[in-house]
CSV table of C-alpha atoms in Angstrom, one decimal:
chain,number,residue,atom,x,y,z
A,1,MET,CA,25.2,-81.5,-161.6
A,2,LEU,CA,26.4,-83.1,-158.3
A,3,THR,CA,28.0,-86.7,-158.0
A,4,SER,CA,27.2,-87.0,-154.3
A,5,VAL,CA,24.3,-85.9,-152.3
A,6,GLU,CA,26.5,-85.7,-149.1
A,7,PRO,CA,27.3,-81.8,-149.7
A,8,LEU,CA,23.6,-81.5,-150.1
A,9,LEU,CA,23.6,-83.1,-146.3
A,10,ALA,CA,26.6,-81.2,-144.5
A,11,GLY,CA,25.3,-79.8,-141.1
A,12,ARG,CA,21.9,-81.2,-141.4
A,13,ARG,CA,20.1,-82.3,-138.7
A,14,ILE,CA,16.7,-83.4,-140.5
A,15,VAL,CA,16.2,-84.5,-144.1
A,16,ILE,CA,12.7,-84.7,-145.7
A,17,CYS,CA,12.3,-86.4,-148.6
A,18,ALA,CA,9.2,-85.2,-150.6
A,19,GLY,CA,7.9,-85.2,-154.1
A,20,PRO,CA,5.3,-87.1,-156.5
A,21,GLY,CA,4.3,-90.9,-155.7
A,22,GLY,CA,5.8,-93.5,-157.7
A,23,VAL,CA,9.2,-91.9,-158.2
A,24,GLY,CA,11.3,-93.8,-155.5
A,25,LYS,CA,10.7,-91.5,-152.2
A,26,THR,CA,10.9,-94.4,-150.1
A,27,THR,CA,14.2,-95.8,-151.6
A,28,THR,CA,15.6,-92.6,-151.8
A,29,ALA,CA,15.0,-92.1,-147.9
A,30,ALA,CA,16.3,-95.2,-146.8
A,31,ALA,CA,19.4,-95.0,-149.2
A,32,VAL,CA,20.2,-91.8,-147.6
A,33,ALA,CA,20.2,-93.0,-144.3
A,34,MET,CA,22.3,-96.3,-145.0
A,35,GLY,CA,24.7,-94.1,-146.7
A,36,MET,CA,25.1,-91.7,-144.3
A,37,ALA,CA,25.2,-94.5,-141.6
A,38,GLU,CA,28.0,-96.1,-143.3
A,39,ARG,CA,30.1,-93.1,-142.6
A,40,GLY,CA,29.9,-93.5,-139.1
A,41,LEU,CA,26.5,-91.6,-138.3
A,42,ARG,CA,23.9,-92.2,-135.7
A,43,VAL,CA,20.9,-92.1,-138.3
A,44,ALA,CA,16.7,-92.7,-137.9
A,45,VAL,CA,14.5,-93.2,-141.4
A,46,VAL,CA,11.1,-92.6,-140.8
A,47,THR,CA,8.6,-93.3,-143.0
A,48,ILE,CA,4.4,-93.0,-143.3
A,49,ASP,CA,4.3,-95.3,-146.1
A,50,PRO,CA,1.6,-98.3,-144.8
A,51,ALA,CA,3.0,-100.3,-147.9
A,52,ARG,CA,5.7,-101.7,-146.0
A,53,ARG,CA,8.2,-100.7,-148.9
A,54,LEU,CA,11.0,-99.6,-146.4
A,55,ALA,CA,10.8,-102.8,-144.6
A,56,ASN,CA,10.9,-105.0,-147.2
A,57,ALA,CA,13.7,-102.9,-148.6
A,58,LEU,CA,15.8,-102.6,-145.3
A,59,GLY,CA,15.5,-106.7,-145.5
A,60,LEU,CA,12.7,-106.9,-142.5
A,61,ASP,CA,9.0,-108.0,-142.0
A,62,ALA,CA,8.1,-105.4,-140.7
A,63,LEU,CA,8.3,-101.9,-139.0
A,64,GLY,CA,6.9,-100.1,-135.5
A,65,ASN,CA,6.5,-96.8,-134.3
A,66,GLU,CA,9.5,-96.8,-132.2
A,67,PRO,CA,12.9,-96.6,-133.9
A,68,LYS,CA,14.5,-99.8,-134.7
A,69,LEU,CA,18.3,-100.8,-134.7
A,70,ILE,CA,18.8,-102.7,-137.8
A,71,ASP,CA,21.9,-105.1,-137.3
A,72,PRO,CA,24.9,-103.8,-139.2
A,73,ARG,CA,25.7,-107.6,-140.4
A,74,ARG,CA,22.5,-107.3,-142.4
A,75,PHE,CA,24.0,-105.3,-145.1
A,76,SER,CA,27.8,-106.6,-144.8
A,77,ALA,CA,27.2,-109.3,-146.6
A,78,HIS,CA,26.0,-106.6,-149.4
A,79,GLY,CA,29.6,-104.7,-149.5
A,80,VAL,CA,28.0,-101.8,-146.7
A,81,GLU,CA,29.8,-101.8,-143.7
A,82,ILE,CA,27.7,-99.8,-141.3
A,83,ARG,CA,30.0,-97.6,-139.0
A,84,GLY,CA,27.7,-95.5,-137.4
A,85,GLU,CA,23.9,-96.8,-136.5
A,86,LEU,CA,20.4,-97.4,-138.6
A,87,TRP,CA,17.1,-97.1,-136.9
A,88,ALA,CA,14.2,-97.0,-139.0
A,89,MET,CA,10.6,-96.9,-138.0
A,90,MET,CA,7.0,-96.7,-139.5
A,91,LEU,CA,4.7,-94.3,-138.1
A,92,ASP,CA,1.4,-95.3,-136.5
A,93,ALA,CA,-0.4,-92.0,-136.9
A,94,LYS,CA,-2.6,-92.9,-134.0
A,95,ARG,CA,-0.2,-94.0,-131.8
A,96,THR,CA,1.8,-90.7,-131.9
A,97,PHE,CA,-1.4,-88.6,-131.7
A,98,ASP,CA,-2.0,-90.7,-128.1
A,99,GLN,CA,1.3,-90.0,-126.6
A,100,LEU,CA,1.2,-86.4,-127.4
A,101,ILE,CA,-1.9,-86.6,-125.3
A,102,GLU,CA,-0.3,-88.5,-122.3
A,103,HIS,CA,2.4,-85.8,-122.3
A,104,LEU,CA,0.2,-83.4,-122.5
A,105,ALA,CA,-2.5,-84.5,-120.2
A,106,PRO,CA,-2.4,-82.4,-116.9
A,107,ASP,CA,-3.2,-85.9,-115.0
A,108,GLU,CA,-4.1,-89.5,-115.4
A,109,HIS,CA,-7.8,-88.8,-114.8
A,110,THR,CA,-7.7,-86.5,-118.0
A,111,ARG,CA,-5.6,-88.3,-119.7
A,112,ASP,CA,-7.9,-91.5,-119.3
A,113,GLU,CA,-11.1,-89.6,-119.7
A,114,VAL,CA,-9.9,-88.3,-123.6
A,115,PHE,CA,-8.8,-91.9,-124.4
A,116,GLY,CA,-12.4,-92.9,-123.5
A,117,ASN,CA,-14.0,-90.4,-125.5
A,118,ARG,CA,-15.8,-91.8,-128.5
A,119,ILE,CA,-15.3,-88.6,-130.5
A,120,TYR,CA,-11.6,-88.3,-129.9
A,121,GLN,CA,-11.3,-91.7,-130.8
A,122,GLN,CA,-12.9,-91.2,-134.2
A,123,LEU,CA,-10.8,-87.7,-134.4
A,124,SER,CA,-7.7,-89.4,-133.4
A,125,SER,CA,-7.6,-91.9,-136.6
A,126,ALA,CA,-9.7,-89.8,-139.2
A,127,VAL,CA,-9.2,-86.1,-138.4
A,128,ALA,CA,-7.5,-84.4,-141.7
A,129,GLY,CA,-4.1,-83.6,-141.2
A,130,SER,CA,-3.3,-85.9,-138.3
A,131,GLN,CA,-1.2,-88.2,-140.0
A,132,GLU,CA,0.7,-85.4,-141.3
A,133,PHE,CA,0.9,-83.5,-138.2
A,134,THR,CA,1.8,-86.4,-136.0
A,135,ALA,CA,5.1,-87.2,-138.8
A,136,ILE,CA,6.4,-84.4,-137.9
A,137,ALA,CA,5.2,-84.5,-134.0
A,138,LYS,CA,7.3,-87.6,-134.0
A,139,LEU,CA,10.5,-85.8,-135.8
A,140,TYR,CA,10.4,-83.6,-133.2
A,141,GLU,CA,10.2,-85.8,-130.4
A,142,LEU,CA,12.9,-87.7,-132.0
A,143,ASP,CA,14.9,-84.4,-132.5
A,144,GLN,CA,14.6,-83.7,-128.8
A,145,ASP,CA,15.7,-86.5,-127.9
A,146,GLY,CA,19.1,-85.6,-129.0
A,147,GLY,CA,19.8,-89.3,-129.7
A,148,TYR,CA,20.6,-88.9,-133.6
A,149,ASP,CA,22.9,-87.4,-135.2
A,150,LEU,CA,20.6,-87.0,-138.3
A,151,LEU,CA,16.8,-88.0,-139.0
A,152,VAL,CA,15.4,-88.7,-142.8
A,153,LEU,CA,11.5,-88.7,-143.2
A,154,ASP,CA,9.9,-90.7,-146.3
A,155,THR,CA,6.6,-88.4,-146.9
A,156,PRO,CA,3.8,-89.2,-148.8
A,157,PRO,CA,3.3,-87.9,-152.6
A,158,SER,CA,3.6,-84.3,-152.9
A,159,ARG,CA,0.0,-82.7,-153.1
A,160,ASN,CA,-0.6,-84.8,-150.0
A,161,ALA,CA,2.9,-83.3,-148.7
A,162,LEU,CA,1.0,-79.6,-148.9
A,163,ASP,CA,-1.2,-81.1,-145.8
A,164,PHE,CA,2.3,-82.3,-144.0
A,165,LEU,CA,3.5,-78.3,-144.1
A,166,ASP,CA,0.1,-76.6,-143.8
A,167,ALA,CA,-0.2,-79.3,-140.5
A,168,PRO,CA,1.3,-77.0,-137.8
A,169,GLY,CA,-0.4,-74.1,-139.0
A,170,ARG,CA,-4.0,-75.8,-139.0
A,171,LEU,CA,-3.8,-77.4,-135.5
A,172,THR,CA,-3.5,-73.9,-134.4
A,173,HIS,CA,-5.9,-72.4,-136.1
A,174,PHE,CA,-8.0,-74.9,-134.9
A,175,PHE,CA,-7.2,-74.4,-131.0
A,176,GLN,CA,-7.4,-70.6,-131.6
A,177,GLY,CA,-10.7,-70.5,-133.4
A,178,ARG,CA,-14.0,-69.3,-132.3
A,179,ALA,CA,-15.6,-72.7,-132.8
A,180,ILE,CA,-13.6,-74.9,-129.9
A,181,ARG,CA,-13.7,-71.4,-127.8
A,182,MET,CA,-17.4,-71.8,-127.9
A,183,PHE,CA,-17.6,-74.9,-127.1
A,184,LEU,CA,-15.6,-74.3,-123.9
A,185,ARG,CA,-17.7,-71.7,-122.5
A,186,PRO,CA,-19.4,-72.1,-119.1
A,187,ALA,CA,-22.9,-72.7,-120.6
A,188,GLY,CA,-21.7,-75.6,-122.1
A,189,LEU,CA,-23.4,-77.6,-125.2
A,190,GLY,CA,-26.4,-78.5,-123.0
A,191,GLY,CA,-27.0,-74.4,-123.0
A,192,ARG,CA,-27.6,-71.9,-125.6
A,193,ILE,CA,-25.4,-72.4,-127.9
A,194,LEU,CA,-26.7,-75.4,-129.9
A,195,GLY,CA,-30.2,-74.0,-129.6
A,196,ARG,CA,-33.4,-76.0,-129.0
A,197,GLY,CA,-33.8,-77.3,-132.4
A,198,THR,CA,-30.3,-78.9,-132.5
A,199,GLY,CA,-30.9,-80.1,-128.7
A,200,LEU,CA,-33.9,-82.0,-130.0
A,201,ALA,CA,-31.9,-83.4,-132.7
A,202,PHE,CA,-29.3,-84.8,-129.9
A,203,SER,CA,-32.0,-86.4,-128.1
A,204,VAL,CA,-33.7,-88.1,-130.7
A,205,MET,CA,-30.3,-89.6,-131.5
A,206,GLN,CA,-29.6,-90.4,-128.1
A,207,ARG,CA,-32.9,-92.2,-128.2
A,208,VAL,CA,-32.2,-94.4,-131.6
A,209,THR,CA,-28.4,-95.0,-131.5
A,210,GLY,CA,-28.1,-95.2,-127.5
A,211,VAL,CA,-25.2,-92.6,-127.8
A,212,ASP,CA,-25.3,-89.1,-126.0
A,213,LEU,CA,-23.1,-87.4,-128.9
A,214,LEU,CA,-24.0,-84.2,-126.6
A,215,ARG,CA,-22.1,-85.7,-123.7
A,216,ASP,CA,-19.4,-87.1,-125.8
A,217,LEU,CA,-18.6,-83.6,-127.4
A,218,SER,CA,-18.9,-82.0,-124.1
A,219,VAL,CA,-16.8,-84.2,-122.1
A,220,PHE,CA,-14.0,-84.1,-125.1
A,221,PHE,CA,-13.6,-80.3,-125.4
A,222,ARG,CA,-13.7,-79.9,-121.5
A,223,SER,CA,-11.1,-82.5,-121.2
A,224,LEU,CA,-9.1,-80.6,-124.1
A,225,GLY,CA,-9.7,-77.4,-122.5
A,226,GLY,CA,-6.5,-77.6,-120.1
A,227,MET,CA,-4.0,-78.8,-123.2
A,228,ILE,CA,-4.9,-76.2,-125.7
A,229,ASP,CA,-1.5,-74.6,-124.7
A,230,GLY,CA,0.1,-77.3,-124.8
A,231,PHE,CA,-0.8,-78.1,-128.1
A,232,THR,CA,-0.9,-74.7,-129.7
A,233,GLU,CA,3.0,-74.3,-128.0
A,234,ARG,CA,3.9,-78.1,-129.4
A,235,ALA,CA,2.4,-77.2,-133.1
A,236,ARG,CA,4.4,-73.8,-133.5
A,237,ARG,CA,7.4,-75.7,-132.3
A,238,VAL,CA,6.8,-78.4,-134.8
A,239,GLY,CA,6.8,-75.3,-137.3
A,240,ALA,CA,9.5,-73.5,-136.0
A,241,LEU,CA,11.7,-77.5,-137.0
A,242,LEU,CA,10.5,-77.2,-140.1
A,243,GLU,CA,12.0,-73.8,-141.1
A,244,ASP,CA,15.0,-74.4,-139.2
A,245,PRO,CA,18.1,-74.2,-141.1
A,246,ALA,CA,18.9,-77.4,-139.7
A,247,THR,CA,16.4,-78.9,-141.5
A,248,THR,CA,16.5,-79.7,-145.6
A,249,PHE,CA,13.9,-80.7,-148.0
A,250,LEU,CA,15.0,-82.5,-150.9
A,251,ILE,CA,12.9,-82.8,-154.0
A,252,VAL,CA,12.8,-86.4,-155.2
A,253,THR,CA,11.4,-86.5,-158.6
A,254,ALA,CA,11.4,-88.4,-162.2
A,255,PRO,CA,11.8,-87.0,-165.6
A,256,ARG,CA,9.0,-87.5,-166.7
A,257,HIS,CA,6.4,-84.5,-167.6
A,258,ASP,CA,4.1,-85.2,-164.6
A,259,PRO,CA,6.5,-86.1,-162.2
A,260,ALA,CA,8.3,-82.7,-162.9
A,261,GLU,CA,5.4,-80.7,-163.2
A,262,GLU,CA,4.6,-82.0,-159.3
A,263,ALA,CA,8.3,-81.3,-158.4
A,264,MET,CA,7.9,-77.5,-159.4
A,265,TYR,CA,4.3,-77.5,-157.6
A,266,PHE,CA,5.8,-78.5,-154.5
A,267,HIS,CA,8.8,-76.3,-155.1
A,268,ARG,CA,6.9,-73.6,-155.2
A,269,LYS,CA,5.0,-74.3,-152.0
A,270,LEU,CA,8.0,-74.9,-150.1
A,271,ARG,CA,9.2,-71.3,-151.2
A,272,ALA,CA,6.1,-69.9,-150.2
A,273,ALA,CA,5.9,-71.3,-147.0
A,274,GLY,CA,9.8,-70.1,-146.4
A,275,MET,CA,10.7,-74.0,-146.1
A,276,PRO,CA,14.7,-74.8,-146.7
A,277,PHE,CA,15.1,-76.5,-149.8
A,278,GLY,CA,18.2,-78.3,-150.3
A,279,GLY,CA,18.2,-79.6,-153.7
A,280,LEU,CA,17.0,-82.2,-156.6
A,281,VAL,CA,16.7,-86.0,-156.6
A,282,ILE,CA,16.5,-87.1,-159.8
A,283,ASN,CA,15.5,-90.9,-159.9
A,284,ARG,CA,15.0,-93.6,-162.7
A,285,VAL,CA,16.9,-91.5,-165.5
A,286,HIS,CA,17.9,-93.3,-168.6
A,287,ALA,CA,21.1,-93.1,-170.0
A,288,ALA,CA,21.7,-93.5,-174.1
A,289,PRO,CA,23.5,-96.5,-175.2
A,290,ASP,CA,27.0,-96.7,-175.1
A,291,ALA,CA,28.1,-98.2,-177.9
A,292,ALA,CA,26.7,-98.8,-182.0
A,293,VAL,CA,25.1,-102.1,-182.7
A,294,PRO,CA,28.2,-104.5,-183.5
A,295,PRO,CA,28.3,-104.9,-187.4
A,296,GLN,CA,28.9,-109.0,-186.7
A,297,LEU,CA,25.2,-109.1,-185.2
A,298,GLY,CA,23.5,-109.4,-188.7
A,299,GLY,CA,19.8,-109.9,-190.1
A,300,ALA,CA,16.7,-110.2,-187.4
A,301,LEU,CA,19.0,-110.1,-184.5
A,302,GLY,CA,20.9,-107.1,-185.7
A,303,GLU,CA,17.8,-105.3,-186.4
A,304,ARG,CA,15.8,-105.9,-182.8
A,305,VAL,CA,19.1,-104.7,-181.2
A,306,ALA,CA,19.2,-101.4,-182.9
A,307,ALA,CA,15.8,-101.2,-182.7
A,308,THR,CA,16.4,-101.3,-179.0
A,309,ALA,CA,19.1,-98.9,-179.0
A,310,ARG,CA,17.4,-96.4,-181.0
A,311,GLU,CA,14.5,-96.4,-178.4
A,312,LEU,CA,17.1,-96.1,-175.3
A,313,ALA,CA,18.6,-93.2,-177.0
A,314,ALA,CA,14.8,-91.8,-177.6
A,315,LEU,CA,13.9,-92.5,-173.8
A,316,ALA,CA,17.9,-90.8,-172.9
A,317,GLU,CA,16.9,-87.5,-175.0
A,318,ARG,CA,13.4,-87.4,-173.8
A,319,ASP,CA,14.7,-87.4,-169.8
A,320,ALA,CA,17.6,-85.4,-170.5
A,321,ALA,CA,15.5,-82.3,-171.9
A,322,ASN,CA,13.2,-83.0,-169.0
A,323,VAL,CA,15.8,-82.6,-166.3
A,324,ALA,CA,16.9,-79.6,-168.6
A,325,ARG,CA,13.4,-78.2,-168.1
A,326,LEU,CA,13.2,-79.1,-164.5
A,327,ARG,CA,16.3,-77.6,-163.6
A,328,ARG,CA,15.9,-74.2,-165.4
A,329,ALA,CA,12.4,-74.0,-163.5
A,330,LEU,CA,13.8,-74.2,-160.1
A,331,GLY,CA,16.6,-71.9,-160.7
A,332,ASP,CA,19.3,-74.7,-161.4
A,333,PRO,CA,19.4,-75.8,-157.7
A,334,PRO,CA,21.7,-78.9,-157.0
A,335,ALA,CA,20.7,-81.9,-158.6
A,336,LEU,CA,22.0,-85.5,-158.5
A,337,VAL,CA,20.7,-87.9,-161.3
A,338,VAL,CA,19.9,-91.7,-160.5
A,339,PRO,CA,19.8,-94.2,-163.3
A,340,GLU,CA,17.1,-96.5,-164.2
A,341,LEU,CA,17.9,-99.8,-162.9
A,342,GLU,CA,17.0,-102.8,-164.2
A,343,ASP,CA,14.8,-104.3,-161.5
A,344,ASP,CA,12.6,-102.7,-158.9
A,345,VAL,CA,14.2,-101.7,-155.5
A,346,HIS,CA,12.9,-104.2,-152.9
A,347,ASP,CA,15.7,-105.8,-151.2
A,348,VAL,CA,18.6,-104.4,-149.4
A,349,ASP,CA,21.1,-105.2,-152.7
A,350,GLY,CA,18.7,-103.0,-154.9
A,351,LEU,CA,18.9,-100.5,-152.1
A,352,ALA,CA,22.9,-100.8,-151.8
A,353,LEU,CA,22.9,-100.1,-155.8
A,354,VAL,CA,20.5,-97.3,-155.1
A,355,ARG,CA,23.1,-95.7,-152.1
A,356,GLY,CA,26.1,-96.4,-154.7
A,357,HIS,CA,24.6,-94.0,-157.0
A,358,LEU,CA,23.5,-91.3,-154.6
A,359,PHE,CA,26.9,-91.2,-152.8
A,360,GLY,CA,29.2,-91.5,-156.2
A,361,GLU,CA,30.4,-94.6,-155.6
């Protein structure tokens, strides 16, 4: 069993914290970033969690779509001396997708045509996988900028994180698929592709709603036509980034049955996808009581203390069994245990405490 997460991070440029929901992934990502910035690195931590837990843990009101430098004095009073730099951001999926369009559009007219298109406005906010793809697209952008020694990504719960793993491939298949190629044929959407009945339906919809969906679709796909190669190449590079040896996945979980099962499931998917797995962080592990109930505590108080001690011992035994089972199932990978804390982590004090456990301090 490891005593510090630091060996798992040696030589890495990107660390992706993944796993079930409600096990402390966001806290772990922030604490890892804090610990590495404390060691002199320039680190950025990225979350796609809209609940603002990362901002709160860092003592901030809010985070935006670009990394924000955290004042090191914010941590000094909590016993953490940042010798490097700690940056943090919360991903805005739509804004990141817009920035990708800005980068790939061949000219301003095409860019403005896409941005003004109703189909794009809906798809860029709601299309399945856009958040996951834009998260790693943002990682790719930050990595290419070369301004950071380490990037740490917090992810959605593991079942959703599978979309995260598949997103580059799904985007590539979309842009190389038969459907979009059909839309881009010279005959256009107004030709024989959709058929007379479908054209009539679009005409009725336009009269009722005032929305020319046929035209919007035509403009949307025509505008994207010149960017397909760029999208495909970007998706390929983003996928390669996930498989790069300088990237590592930390599976964050807890010693209970359901989170352990989720962690096993995600590990199987990582292995099947050929992604680099670094190790386990197992949060909220109960420790057995250190000592017996003092004999001077007799009567009802002594019995209550003894009952609490028995409950803690049972929880510790259950957690130890689940940790052992999880490690066996994953082939005994590097693993780090973080004990159950008295309170939920919601401020810098709590984050500093987790960072101490993660780095063996």
